Short mmCIF file of C-alpha atoms and ligand atoms in Angstrom, two decimals:
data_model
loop_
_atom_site.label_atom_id
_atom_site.label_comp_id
_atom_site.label_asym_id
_atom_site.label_seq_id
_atom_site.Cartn_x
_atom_site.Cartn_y
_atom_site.Cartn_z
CA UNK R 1192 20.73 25.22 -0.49
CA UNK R 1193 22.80 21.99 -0.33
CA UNK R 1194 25.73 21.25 -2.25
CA UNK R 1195 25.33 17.90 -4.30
CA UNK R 1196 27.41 15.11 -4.19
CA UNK R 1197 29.64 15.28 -7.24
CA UNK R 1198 30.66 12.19 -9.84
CA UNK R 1199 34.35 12.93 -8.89
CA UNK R 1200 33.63 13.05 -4.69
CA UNK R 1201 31.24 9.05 -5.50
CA UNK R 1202 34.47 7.88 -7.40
CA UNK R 1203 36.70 8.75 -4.39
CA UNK R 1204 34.22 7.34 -2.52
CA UNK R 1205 34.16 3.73 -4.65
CA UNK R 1206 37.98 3.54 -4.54
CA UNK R 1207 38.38 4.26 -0.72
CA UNK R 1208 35.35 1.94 1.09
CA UNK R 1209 34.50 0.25 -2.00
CA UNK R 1210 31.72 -1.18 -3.85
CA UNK R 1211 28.65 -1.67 -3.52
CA UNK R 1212 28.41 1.19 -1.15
CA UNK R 1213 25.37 3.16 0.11
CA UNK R 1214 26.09 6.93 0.71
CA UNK R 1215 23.98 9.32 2.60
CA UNK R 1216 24.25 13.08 2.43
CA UNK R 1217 23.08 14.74 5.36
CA UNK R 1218 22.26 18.18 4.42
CA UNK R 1219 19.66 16.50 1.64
CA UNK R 1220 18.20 15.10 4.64
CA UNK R 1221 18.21 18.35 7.20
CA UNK R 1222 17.00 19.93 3.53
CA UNK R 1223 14.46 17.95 3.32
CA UNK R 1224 13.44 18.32 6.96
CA UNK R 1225 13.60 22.23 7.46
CA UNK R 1226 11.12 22.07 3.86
CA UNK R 1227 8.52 20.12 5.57
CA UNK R 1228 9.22 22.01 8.72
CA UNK R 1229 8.67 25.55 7.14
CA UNK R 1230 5.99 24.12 5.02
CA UNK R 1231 4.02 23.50 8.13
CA UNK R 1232 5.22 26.40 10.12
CA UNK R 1233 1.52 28.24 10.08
CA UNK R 1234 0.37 25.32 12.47
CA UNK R 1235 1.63 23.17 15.46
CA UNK R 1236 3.12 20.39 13.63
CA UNK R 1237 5.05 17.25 14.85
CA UNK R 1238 7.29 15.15 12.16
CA UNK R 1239 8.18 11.98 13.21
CA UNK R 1240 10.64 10.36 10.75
CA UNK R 1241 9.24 7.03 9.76
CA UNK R 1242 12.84 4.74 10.29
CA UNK R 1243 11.73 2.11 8.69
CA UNK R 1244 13.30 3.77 5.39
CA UNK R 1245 16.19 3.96 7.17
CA UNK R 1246 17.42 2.89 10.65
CA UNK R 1247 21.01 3.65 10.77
CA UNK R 1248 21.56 4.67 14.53
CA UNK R 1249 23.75 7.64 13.08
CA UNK R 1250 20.34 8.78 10.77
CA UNK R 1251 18.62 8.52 13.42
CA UNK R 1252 21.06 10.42 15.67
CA UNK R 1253 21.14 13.17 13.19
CA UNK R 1254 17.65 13.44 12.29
CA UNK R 1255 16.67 14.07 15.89
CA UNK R 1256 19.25 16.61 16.22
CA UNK R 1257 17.51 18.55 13.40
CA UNK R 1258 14.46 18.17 15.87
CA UNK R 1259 12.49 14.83 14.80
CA UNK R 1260 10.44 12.74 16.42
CA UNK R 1261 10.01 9.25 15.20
CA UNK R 1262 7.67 6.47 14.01
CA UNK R 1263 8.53 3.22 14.97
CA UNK R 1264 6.68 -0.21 13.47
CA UNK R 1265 8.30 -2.76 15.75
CA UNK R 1266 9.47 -2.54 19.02
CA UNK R 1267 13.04 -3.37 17.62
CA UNK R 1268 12.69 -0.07 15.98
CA UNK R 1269 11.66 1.68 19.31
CA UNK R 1270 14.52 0.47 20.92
CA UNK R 1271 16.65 1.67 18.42
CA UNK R 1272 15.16 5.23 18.82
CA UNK R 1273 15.71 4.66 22.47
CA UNK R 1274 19.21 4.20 22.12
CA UNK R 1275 19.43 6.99 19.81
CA UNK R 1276 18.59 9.49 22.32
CA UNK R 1277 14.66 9.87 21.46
CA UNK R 1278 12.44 10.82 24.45
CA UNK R 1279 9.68 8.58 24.76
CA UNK R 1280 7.21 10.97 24.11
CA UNK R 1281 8.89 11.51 20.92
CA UNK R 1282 8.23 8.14 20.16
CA UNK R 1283 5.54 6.76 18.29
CA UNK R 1284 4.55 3.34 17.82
CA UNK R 1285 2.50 1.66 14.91
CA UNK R 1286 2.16 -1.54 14.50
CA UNK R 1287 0.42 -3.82 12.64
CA UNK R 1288 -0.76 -7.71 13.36
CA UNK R 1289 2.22 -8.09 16.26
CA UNK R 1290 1.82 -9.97 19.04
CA UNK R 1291 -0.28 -8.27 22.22
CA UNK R 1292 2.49 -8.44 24.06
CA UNK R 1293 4.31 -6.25 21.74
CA UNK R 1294 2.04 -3.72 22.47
CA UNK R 1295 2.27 -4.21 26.19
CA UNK R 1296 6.73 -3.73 25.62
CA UNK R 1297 5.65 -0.11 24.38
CA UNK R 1298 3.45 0.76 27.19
CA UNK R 1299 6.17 -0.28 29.39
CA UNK R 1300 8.52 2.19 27.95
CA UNK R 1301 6.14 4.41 27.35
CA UNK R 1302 6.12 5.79 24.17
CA UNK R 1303 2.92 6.96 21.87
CA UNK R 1304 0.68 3.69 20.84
CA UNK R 1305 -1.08 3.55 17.89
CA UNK R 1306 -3.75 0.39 17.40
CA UNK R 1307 -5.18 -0.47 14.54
CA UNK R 1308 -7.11 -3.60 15.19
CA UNK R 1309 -10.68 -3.94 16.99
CA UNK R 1310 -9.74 -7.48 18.89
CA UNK R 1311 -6.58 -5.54 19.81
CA UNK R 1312 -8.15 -1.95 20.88
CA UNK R 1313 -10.49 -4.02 23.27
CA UNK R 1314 -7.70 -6.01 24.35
CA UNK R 1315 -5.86 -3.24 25.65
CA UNK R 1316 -9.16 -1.48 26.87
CA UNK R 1317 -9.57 -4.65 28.83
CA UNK R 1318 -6.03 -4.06 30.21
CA UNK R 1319 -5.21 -0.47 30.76
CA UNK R 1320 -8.98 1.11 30.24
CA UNK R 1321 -8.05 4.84 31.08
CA UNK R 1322 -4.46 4.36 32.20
CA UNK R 1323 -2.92 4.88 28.47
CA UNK R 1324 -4.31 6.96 26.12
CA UNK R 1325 -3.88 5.79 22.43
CA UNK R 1326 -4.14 6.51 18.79
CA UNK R 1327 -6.43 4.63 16.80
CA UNK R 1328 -5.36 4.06 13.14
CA UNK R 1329 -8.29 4.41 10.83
CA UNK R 1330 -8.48 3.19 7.69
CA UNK R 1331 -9.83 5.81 5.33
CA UNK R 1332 -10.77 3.24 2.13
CA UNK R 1333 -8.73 6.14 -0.04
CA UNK R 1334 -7.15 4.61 -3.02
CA UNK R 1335 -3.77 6.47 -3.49
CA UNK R 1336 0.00 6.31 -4.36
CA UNK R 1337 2.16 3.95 -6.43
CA UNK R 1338 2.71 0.85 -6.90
CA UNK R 1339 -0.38 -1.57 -5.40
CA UNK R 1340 1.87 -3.27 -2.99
CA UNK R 1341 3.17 0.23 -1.11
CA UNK R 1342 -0.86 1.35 -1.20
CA UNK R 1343 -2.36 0.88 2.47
CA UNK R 1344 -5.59 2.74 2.22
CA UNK R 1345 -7.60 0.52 -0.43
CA UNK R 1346 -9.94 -1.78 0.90
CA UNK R 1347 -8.13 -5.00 0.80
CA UNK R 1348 -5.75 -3.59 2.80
CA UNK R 1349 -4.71 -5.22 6.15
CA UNK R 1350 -3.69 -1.37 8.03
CA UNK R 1351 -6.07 0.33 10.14
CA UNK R 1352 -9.67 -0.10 11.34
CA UNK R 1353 -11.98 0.51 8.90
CA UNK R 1354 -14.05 3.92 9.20
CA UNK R 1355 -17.16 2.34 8.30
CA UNK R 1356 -16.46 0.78 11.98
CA UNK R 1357 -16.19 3.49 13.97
CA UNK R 1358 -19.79 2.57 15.68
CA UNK R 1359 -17.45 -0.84 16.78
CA UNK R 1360 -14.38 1.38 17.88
CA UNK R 1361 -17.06 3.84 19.72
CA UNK R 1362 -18.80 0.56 21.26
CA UNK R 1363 -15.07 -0.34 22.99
CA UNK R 1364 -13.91 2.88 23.77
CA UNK R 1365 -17.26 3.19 25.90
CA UNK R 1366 -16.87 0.19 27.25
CA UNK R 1367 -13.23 0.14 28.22
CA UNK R 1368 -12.98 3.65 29.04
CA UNK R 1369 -10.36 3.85 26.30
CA UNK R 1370 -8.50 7.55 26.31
CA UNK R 1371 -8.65 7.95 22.45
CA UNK R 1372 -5.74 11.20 21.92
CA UNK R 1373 -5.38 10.85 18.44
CA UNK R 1374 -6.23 9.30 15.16
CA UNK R 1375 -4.32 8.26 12.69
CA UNK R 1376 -4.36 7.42 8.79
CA UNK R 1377 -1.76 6.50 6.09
CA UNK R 1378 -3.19 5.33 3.15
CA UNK R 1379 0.04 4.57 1.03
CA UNK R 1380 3.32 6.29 -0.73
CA UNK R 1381 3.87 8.32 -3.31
CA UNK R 1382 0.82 10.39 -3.25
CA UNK R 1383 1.36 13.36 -5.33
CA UNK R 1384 -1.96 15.18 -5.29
CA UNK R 1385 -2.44 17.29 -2.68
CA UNK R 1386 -6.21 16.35 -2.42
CA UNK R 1387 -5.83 13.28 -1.51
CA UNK R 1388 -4.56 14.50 2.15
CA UNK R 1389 -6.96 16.88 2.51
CA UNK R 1390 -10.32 14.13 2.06
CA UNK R 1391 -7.85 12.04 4.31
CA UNK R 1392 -8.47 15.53 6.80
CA UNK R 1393 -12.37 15.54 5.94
CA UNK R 1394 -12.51 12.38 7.02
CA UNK R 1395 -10.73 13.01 10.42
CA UNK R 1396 -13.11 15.79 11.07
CA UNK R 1397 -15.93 13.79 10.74
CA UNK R 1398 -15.14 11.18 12.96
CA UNK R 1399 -14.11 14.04 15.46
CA UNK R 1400 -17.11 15.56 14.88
CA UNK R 1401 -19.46 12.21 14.86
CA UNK R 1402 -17.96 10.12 17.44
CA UNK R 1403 -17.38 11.01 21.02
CA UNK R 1404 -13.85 11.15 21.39
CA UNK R 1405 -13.81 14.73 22.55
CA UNK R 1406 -10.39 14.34 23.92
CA UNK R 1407 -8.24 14.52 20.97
CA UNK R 1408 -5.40 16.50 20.82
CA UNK R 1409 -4.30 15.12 16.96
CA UNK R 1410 -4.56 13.99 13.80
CA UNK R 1411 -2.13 12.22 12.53
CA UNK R 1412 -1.92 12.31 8.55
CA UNK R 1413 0.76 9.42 8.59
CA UNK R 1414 3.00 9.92 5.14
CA UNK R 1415 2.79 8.91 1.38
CA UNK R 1416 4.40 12.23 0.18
CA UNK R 1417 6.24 11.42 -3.41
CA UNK R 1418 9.56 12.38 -4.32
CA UNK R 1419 10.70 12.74 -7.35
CA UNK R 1420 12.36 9.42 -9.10
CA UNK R 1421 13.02 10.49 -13.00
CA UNK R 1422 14.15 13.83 -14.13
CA UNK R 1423 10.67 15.10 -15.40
CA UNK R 1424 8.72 14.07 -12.43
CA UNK R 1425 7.50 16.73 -9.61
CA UNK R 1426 6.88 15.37 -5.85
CA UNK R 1427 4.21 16.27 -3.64
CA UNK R 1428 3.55 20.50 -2.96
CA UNK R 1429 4.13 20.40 0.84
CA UNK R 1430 3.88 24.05 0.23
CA UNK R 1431 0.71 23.92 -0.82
CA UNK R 1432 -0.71 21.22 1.39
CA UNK R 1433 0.96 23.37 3.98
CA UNK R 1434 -1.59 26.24 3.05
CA UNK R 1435 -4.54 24.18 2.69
CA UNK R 1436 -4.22 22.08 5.54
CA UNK R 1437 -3.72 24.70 8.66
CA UNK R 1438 -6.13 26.73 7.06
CA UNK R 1439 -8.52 23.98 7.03
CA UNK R 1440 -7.78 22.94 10.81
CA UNK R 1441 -8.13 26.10 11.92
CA UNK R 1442 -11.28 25.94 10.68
CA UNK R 1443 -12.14 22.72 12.09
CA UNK R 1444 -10.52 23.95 15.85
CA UNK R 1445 -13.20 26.40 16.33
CA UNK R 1446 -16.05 24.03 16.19
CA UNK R 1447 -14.44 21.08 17.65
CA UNK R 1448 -13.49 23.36 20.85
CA UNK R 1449 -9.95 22.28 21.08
CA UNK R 1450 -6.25 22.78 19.40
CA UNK R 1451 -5.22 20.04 17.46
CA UNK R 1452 -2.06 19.29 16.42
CA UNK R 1453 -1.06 18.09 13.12
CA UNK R 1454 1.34 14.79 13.14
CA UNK R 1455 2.94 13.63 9.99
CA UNK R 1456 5.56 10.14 9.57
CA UNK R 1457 7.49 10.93 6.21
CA UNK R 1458 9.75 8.15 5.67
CA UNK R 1459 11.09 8.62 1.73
CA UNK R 1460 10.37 12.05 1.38
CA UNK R 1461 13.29 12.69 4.16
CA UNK R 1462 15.73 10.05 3.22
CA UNK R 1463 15.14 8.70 -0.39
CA UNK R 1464 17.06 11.29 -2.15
CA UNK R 1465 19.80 11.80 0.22
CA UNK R 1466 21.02 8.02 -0.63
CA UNK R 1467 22.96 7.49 -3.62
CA UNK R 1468 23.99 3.45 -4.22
CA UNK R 1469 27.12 2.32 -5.95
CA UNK R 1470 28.00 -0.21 -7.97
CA UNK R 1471 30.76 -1.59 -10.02
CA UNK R 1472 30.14 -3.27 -13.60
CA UNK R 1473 31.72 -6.44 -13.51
CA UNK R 1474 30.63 -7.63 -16.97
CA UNK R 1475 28.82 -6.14 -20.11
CA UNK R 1476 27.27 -8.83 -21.90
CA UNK R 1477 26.24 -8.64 -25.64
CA UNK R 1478 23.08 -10.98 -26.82
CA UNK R 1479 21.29 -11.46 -29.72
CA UNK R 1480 17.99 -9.63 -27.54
CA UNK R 1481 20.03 -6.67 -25.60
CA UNK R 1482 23.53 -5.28 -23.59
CA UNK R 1483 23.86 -6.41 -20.31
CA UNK R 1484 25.53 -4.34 -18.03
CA UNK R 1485 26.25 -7.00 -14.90
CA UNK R 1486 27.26 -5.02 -11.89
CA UNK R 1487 28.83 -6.28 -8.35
CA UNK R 1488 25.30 -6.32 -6.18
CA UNK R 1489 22.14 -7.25 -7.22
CA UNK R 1490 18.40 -7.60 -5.23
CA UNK R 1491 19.68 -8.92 -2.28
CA UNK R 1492 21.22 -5.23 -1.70
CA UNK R 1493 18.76 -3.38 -3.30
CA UNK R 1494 15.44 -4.81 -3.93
CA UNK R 1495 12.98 -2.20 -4.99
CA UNK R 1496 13.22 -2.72 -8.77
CA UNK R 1497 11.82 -6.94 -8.87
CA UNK R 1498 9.80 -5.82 -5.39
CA UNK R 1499 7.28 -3.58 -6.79
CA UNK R 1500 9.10 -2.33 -10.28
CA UNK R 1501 10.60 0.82 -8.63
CA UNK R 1502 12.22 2.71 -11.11
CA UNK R 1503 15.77 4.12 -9.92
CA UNK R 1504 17.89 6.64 -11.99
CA UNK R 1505 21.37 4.77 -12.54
CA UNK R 1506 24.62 7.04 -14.15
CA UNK R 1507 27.79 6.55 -14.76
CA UNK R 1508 30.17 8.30 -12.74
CA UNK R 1509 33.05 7.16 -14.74
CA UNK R 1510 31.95 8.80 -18.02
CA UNK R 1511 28.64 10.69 -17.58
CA UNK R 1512 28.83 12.73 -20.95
CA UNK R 1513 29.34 9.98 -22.89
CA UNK R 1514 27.18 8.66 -26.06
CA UNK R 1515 23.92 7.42 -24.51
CA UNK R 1516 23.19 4.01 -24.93
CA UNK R 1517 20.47 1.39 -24.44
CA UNK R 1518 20.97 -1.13 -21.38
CA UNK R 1519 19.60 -3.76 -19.24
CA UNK R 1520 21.41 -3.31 -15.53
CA UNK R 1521 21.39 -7.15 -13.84
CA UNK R 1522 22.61 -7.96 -10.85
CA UNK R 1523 24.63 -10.99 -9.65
CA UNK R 1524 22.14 -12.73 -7.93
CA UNK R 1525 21.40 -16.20 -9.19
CA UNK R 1526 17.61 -16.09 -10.39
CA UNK R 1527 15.86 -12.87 -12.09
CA UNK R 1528 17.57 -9.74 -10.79
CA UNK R 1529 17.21 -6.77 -13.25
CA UNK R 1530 17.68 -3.37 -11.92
CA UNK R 1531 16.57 -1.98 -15.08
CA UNK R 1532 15.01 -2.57 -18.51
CA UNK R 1533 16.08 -0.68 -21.70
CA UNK R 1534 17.54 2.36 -19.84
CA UNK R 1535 19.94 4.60 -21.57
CA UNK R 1536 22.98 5.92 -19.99
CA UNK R 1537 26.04 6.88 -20.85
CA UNK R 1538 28.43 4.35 -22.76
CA UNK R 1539 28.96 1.68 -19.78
CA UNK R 1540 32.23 -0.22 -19.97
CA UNK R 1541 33.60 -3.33 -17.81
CA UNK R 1542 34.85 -1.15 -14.49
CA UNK R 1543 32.84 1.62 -14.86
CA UNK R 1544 31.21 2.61 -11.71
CA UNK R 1545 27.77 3.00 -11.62
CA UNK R 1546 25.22 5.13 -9.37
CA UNK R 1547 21.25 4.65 -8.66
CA UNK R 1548 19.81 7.47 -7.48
CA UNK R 1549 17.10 7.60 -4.75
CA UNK R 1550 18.50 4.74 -2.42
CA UNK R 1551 18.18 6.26 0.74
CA UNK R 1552 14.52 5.03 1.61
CA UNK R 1553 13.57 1.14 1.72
CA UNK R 1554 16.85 0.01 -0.01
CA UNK R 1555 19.98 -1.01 2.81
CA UNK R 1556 17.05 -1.86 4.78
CA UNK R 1557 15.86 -3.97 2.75
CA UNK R 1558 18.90 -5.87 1.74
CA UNK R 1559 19.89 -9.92 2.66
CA UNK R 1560 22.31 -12.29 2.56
CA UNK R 1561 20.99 -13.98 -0.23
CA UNK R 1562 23.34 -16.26 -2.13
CA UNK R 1563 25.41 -16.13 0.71
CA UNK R 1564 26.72 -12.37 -0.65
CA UNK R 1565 27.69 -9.66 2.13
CA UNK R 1566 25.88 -6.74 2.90
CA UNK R 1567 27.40 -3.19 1.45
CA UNK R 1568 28.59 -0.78 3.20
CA UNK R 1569 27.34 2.18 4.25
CA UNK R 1570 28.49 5.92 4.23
CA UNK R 1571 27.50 9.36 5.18
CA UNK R 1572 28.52 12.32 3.67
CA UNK R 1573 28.68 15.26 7.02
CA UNK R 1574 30.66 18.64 7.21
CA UNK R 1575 32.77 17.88 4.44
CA UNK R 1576 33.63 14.30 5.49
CA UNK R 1577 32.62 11.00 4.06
CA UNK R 1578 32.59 8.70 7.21
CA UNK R 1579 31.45 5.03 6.88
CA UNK R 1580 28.77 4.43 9.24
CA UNK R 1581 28.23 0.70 8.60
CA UNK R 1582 31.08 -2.24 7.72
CA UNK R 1583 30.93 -4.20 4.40
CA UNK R 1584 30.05 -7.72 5.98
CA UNK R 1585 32.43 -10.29 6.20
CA UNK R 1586 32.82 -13.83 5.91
CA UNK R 1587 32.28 -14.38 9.35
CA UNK R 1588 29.09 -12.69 9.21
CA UNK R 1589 27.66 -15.08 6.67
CA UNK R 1590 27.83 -17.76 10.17
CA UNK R 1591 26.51 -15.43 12.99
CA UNK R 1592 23.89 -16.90 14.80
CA UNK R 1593 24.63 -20.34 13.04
CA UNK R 1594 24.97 -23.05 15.48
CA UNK R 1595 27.38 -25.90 14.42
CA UNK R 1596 26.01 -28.67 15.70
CA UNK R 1597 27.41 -31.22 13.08
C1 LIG S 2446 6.07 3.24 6.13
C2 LIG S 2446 5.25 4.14 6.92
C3 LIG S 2446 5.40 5.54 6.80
C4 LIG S 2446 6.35 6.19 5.83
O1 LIG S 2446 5.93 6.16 4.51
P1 LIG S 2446 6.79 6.90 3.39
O2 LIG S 2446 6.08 6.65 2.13
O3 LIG S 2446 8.16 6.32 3.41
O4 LIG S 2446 6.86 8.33 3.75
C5 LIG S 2446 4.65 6.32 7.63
N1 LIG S 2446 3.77 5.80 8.53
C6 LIG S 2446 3.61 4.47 8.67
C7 LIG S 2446 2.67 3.96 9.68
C8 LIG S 2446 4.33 3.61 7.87
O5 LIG S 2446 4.14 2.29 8.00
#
């Protein structure tokens, strides 16, 4: 078991790099790795940390030390893992409406290609026929997760080849000679139920079992798996889908004739709770509708709230047993920028450092420049030590890339 980060260490933390400051705690994340990892053990799995959530070269350094693989969504991001050390079969690649000749960059270094377009999959049949095997991403017309905008599988959504066109994908694969060596789904975040994976499996199976491609060697159930945001909420049983699911391939092995293996992309459920993000309050603000607590960052640093409504769990470090009290948390930022509506926390006064929970996934990654402010910093917590990984910007970084021409 890990050892939390406490109030007191965060404070330390605030006064030495200070604030806003994102800070990572590696053990949550080699926790949260060696879960999914044991939850799968009955079966040859293969996770590949989705980096989107968090692309830190050091994260990435350290995750494939615990033994990750990694998905990768631009070719930016591949290079990254490339520099990190991943072998480029570790690598896999999933992109989605990028240029061909993105796609053509990954062949040439070779990692794992996932398409998820028709035009494209002949396109690259046309090219490399049998030459490069790929993964086609399906798209499984499951409605899951949170939050419409973070859902993938629904069917107005732009990911994956639909499955009700798998006579189209069979058409080109013929055709081309396509090697098809996996297929993939991910219909969306934050998918507690269990049973939503498995009909995600069913349908697998029956595409394996329907279509031709007798060369498969895996499915690839792509992520969604929900952490827990508020104190009475439960993320997804990896235990139990753990169970289901090998027994359930196992099953599906013998009459398909081959061993698959089982791929899976978390992206939160390996980083989001290892991040903790803090802020200073700069002003409270009394009105005749609510308090305002205004705090030193605002959406440009973390943007999940006014994105798609996420809810984070804020604290104060500075007095966390005090009398609870009703506040809306703004941010700086000059247009709309509330954190959080009519959340109670502990009496909140002008100094008081404050702490959302959860910011490890989709939230430094996310951040800008907006209003001309300067990106946080960003720490990690490892053997004892708090080390910062990333700079606060600085002026000068407000200008890079500019070109004075006047
Ligand atoms: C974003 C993404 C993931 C990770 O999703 P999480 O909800 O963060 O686990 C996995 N696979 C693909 C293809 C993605 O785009």
């Amino acid at each position: 078991m890990y050892e939390p980060i406490t109030d007191a260490q965060l404070l330390e933390v605030a006064e030495r790099f200070g604030t806003p400051t994102y800070v990572y705690h590696a053990e949550k994340i080699a926790e949260q790795y060696n879960r999914l990892k044991q939850a799968f053990s009955g079966h040859p799995t293969r996770i590949f940390y989705a980096c989107k959530a968090l692309t830190n070269i050091n994260i990435l350094k350290y995750l494939k030390g615990l033994g990750s693989s990694i998905d990768c969504v631009s070719i930016g991001e591949v290079q990254l893992a490339l520099r990190a050390g991943y072998d480029k079969n570790d690598i896999l690649f999933t992109p989605n409406c990028v240029d061909f000749d993105e796609i053509v960059e990954g062949t040439k270094l070779g990692v794992n290609i996932n398409i998820d377009n028709i035009s494209i999959l002949e396109k690259f049949g046309h090219e490399f026929g049998s030459s490069y095997p790929i993964c086609i991403r399906i798209n499984p017309h499951i409605e899951a997760g949170g939050n419409y905008k973070i859902s993938t599988g629904h069917v107005d959504s732009k990911f994956g080849i639909s499955y009700y066109q798998m006579r189209h994908i069979e058409r080109v694969v013929k055709a081309t000679g396509l090697q098809v060596k996996g297929l993939h789904m991910h219909t969306g975040s934050e998918i507690k139920d269990v049973s939503v994976f498995m009909r995600g499996l069913e349908i697998m199976f029956e595409i394996a079992r329907e279509s031709h491609f007798k060369t498969l060697e895996y499915l690839d159930l792509g992520s969604g798996f929900k952490v827990p945001y508020k104190d009475d909420e439960i993320g997804t049983d990896v235990e139990d889908l753990g169970k289901q699911l090998t027994n359930a391939v196992r099953e599906f092995e013998k009459e398909y004739g081959r061993s698959l293996e089982i791929w899976f992309e978390p992206g939160k459920f390996l980083v989001s709770e290892a991040g903790s993000f803090i802020v200073k309050t700069n002003v409270i603000k009394q009105t005749p509708a609510t308090v305002f607590v205004g705090v030193d960052s605002g959406f440009n640093h973390l943007i999940r709230p006014m994105f798609y409504e996420s809810y984070h769990k804020i604290t104060n470090l500075n007095n966390p047993n005090g009398t609870k009290r009703i506040y809306t948390v703004v941010g700086n930022i000059c247009e709309t920028d509330t954190f959080a509506w009519d959340r109670v926390i502990s009496e909140v006064h002008e100094g008081d450092v404050l702490r959302f929970h959860n910011a490890g996934a989709y939230c430094f990654m996310m951040s800008s420049n907006f209003n001309s402010r300067m990106k946080p910093a960003e720490v990690l917590f490892i053997d004892g030590e708090f080390k910062e990984i990333r700079k606060r910007d600085e002026f000068e970084d407000l200008l890079h890339n500019q070109v004075e021409v006047l």
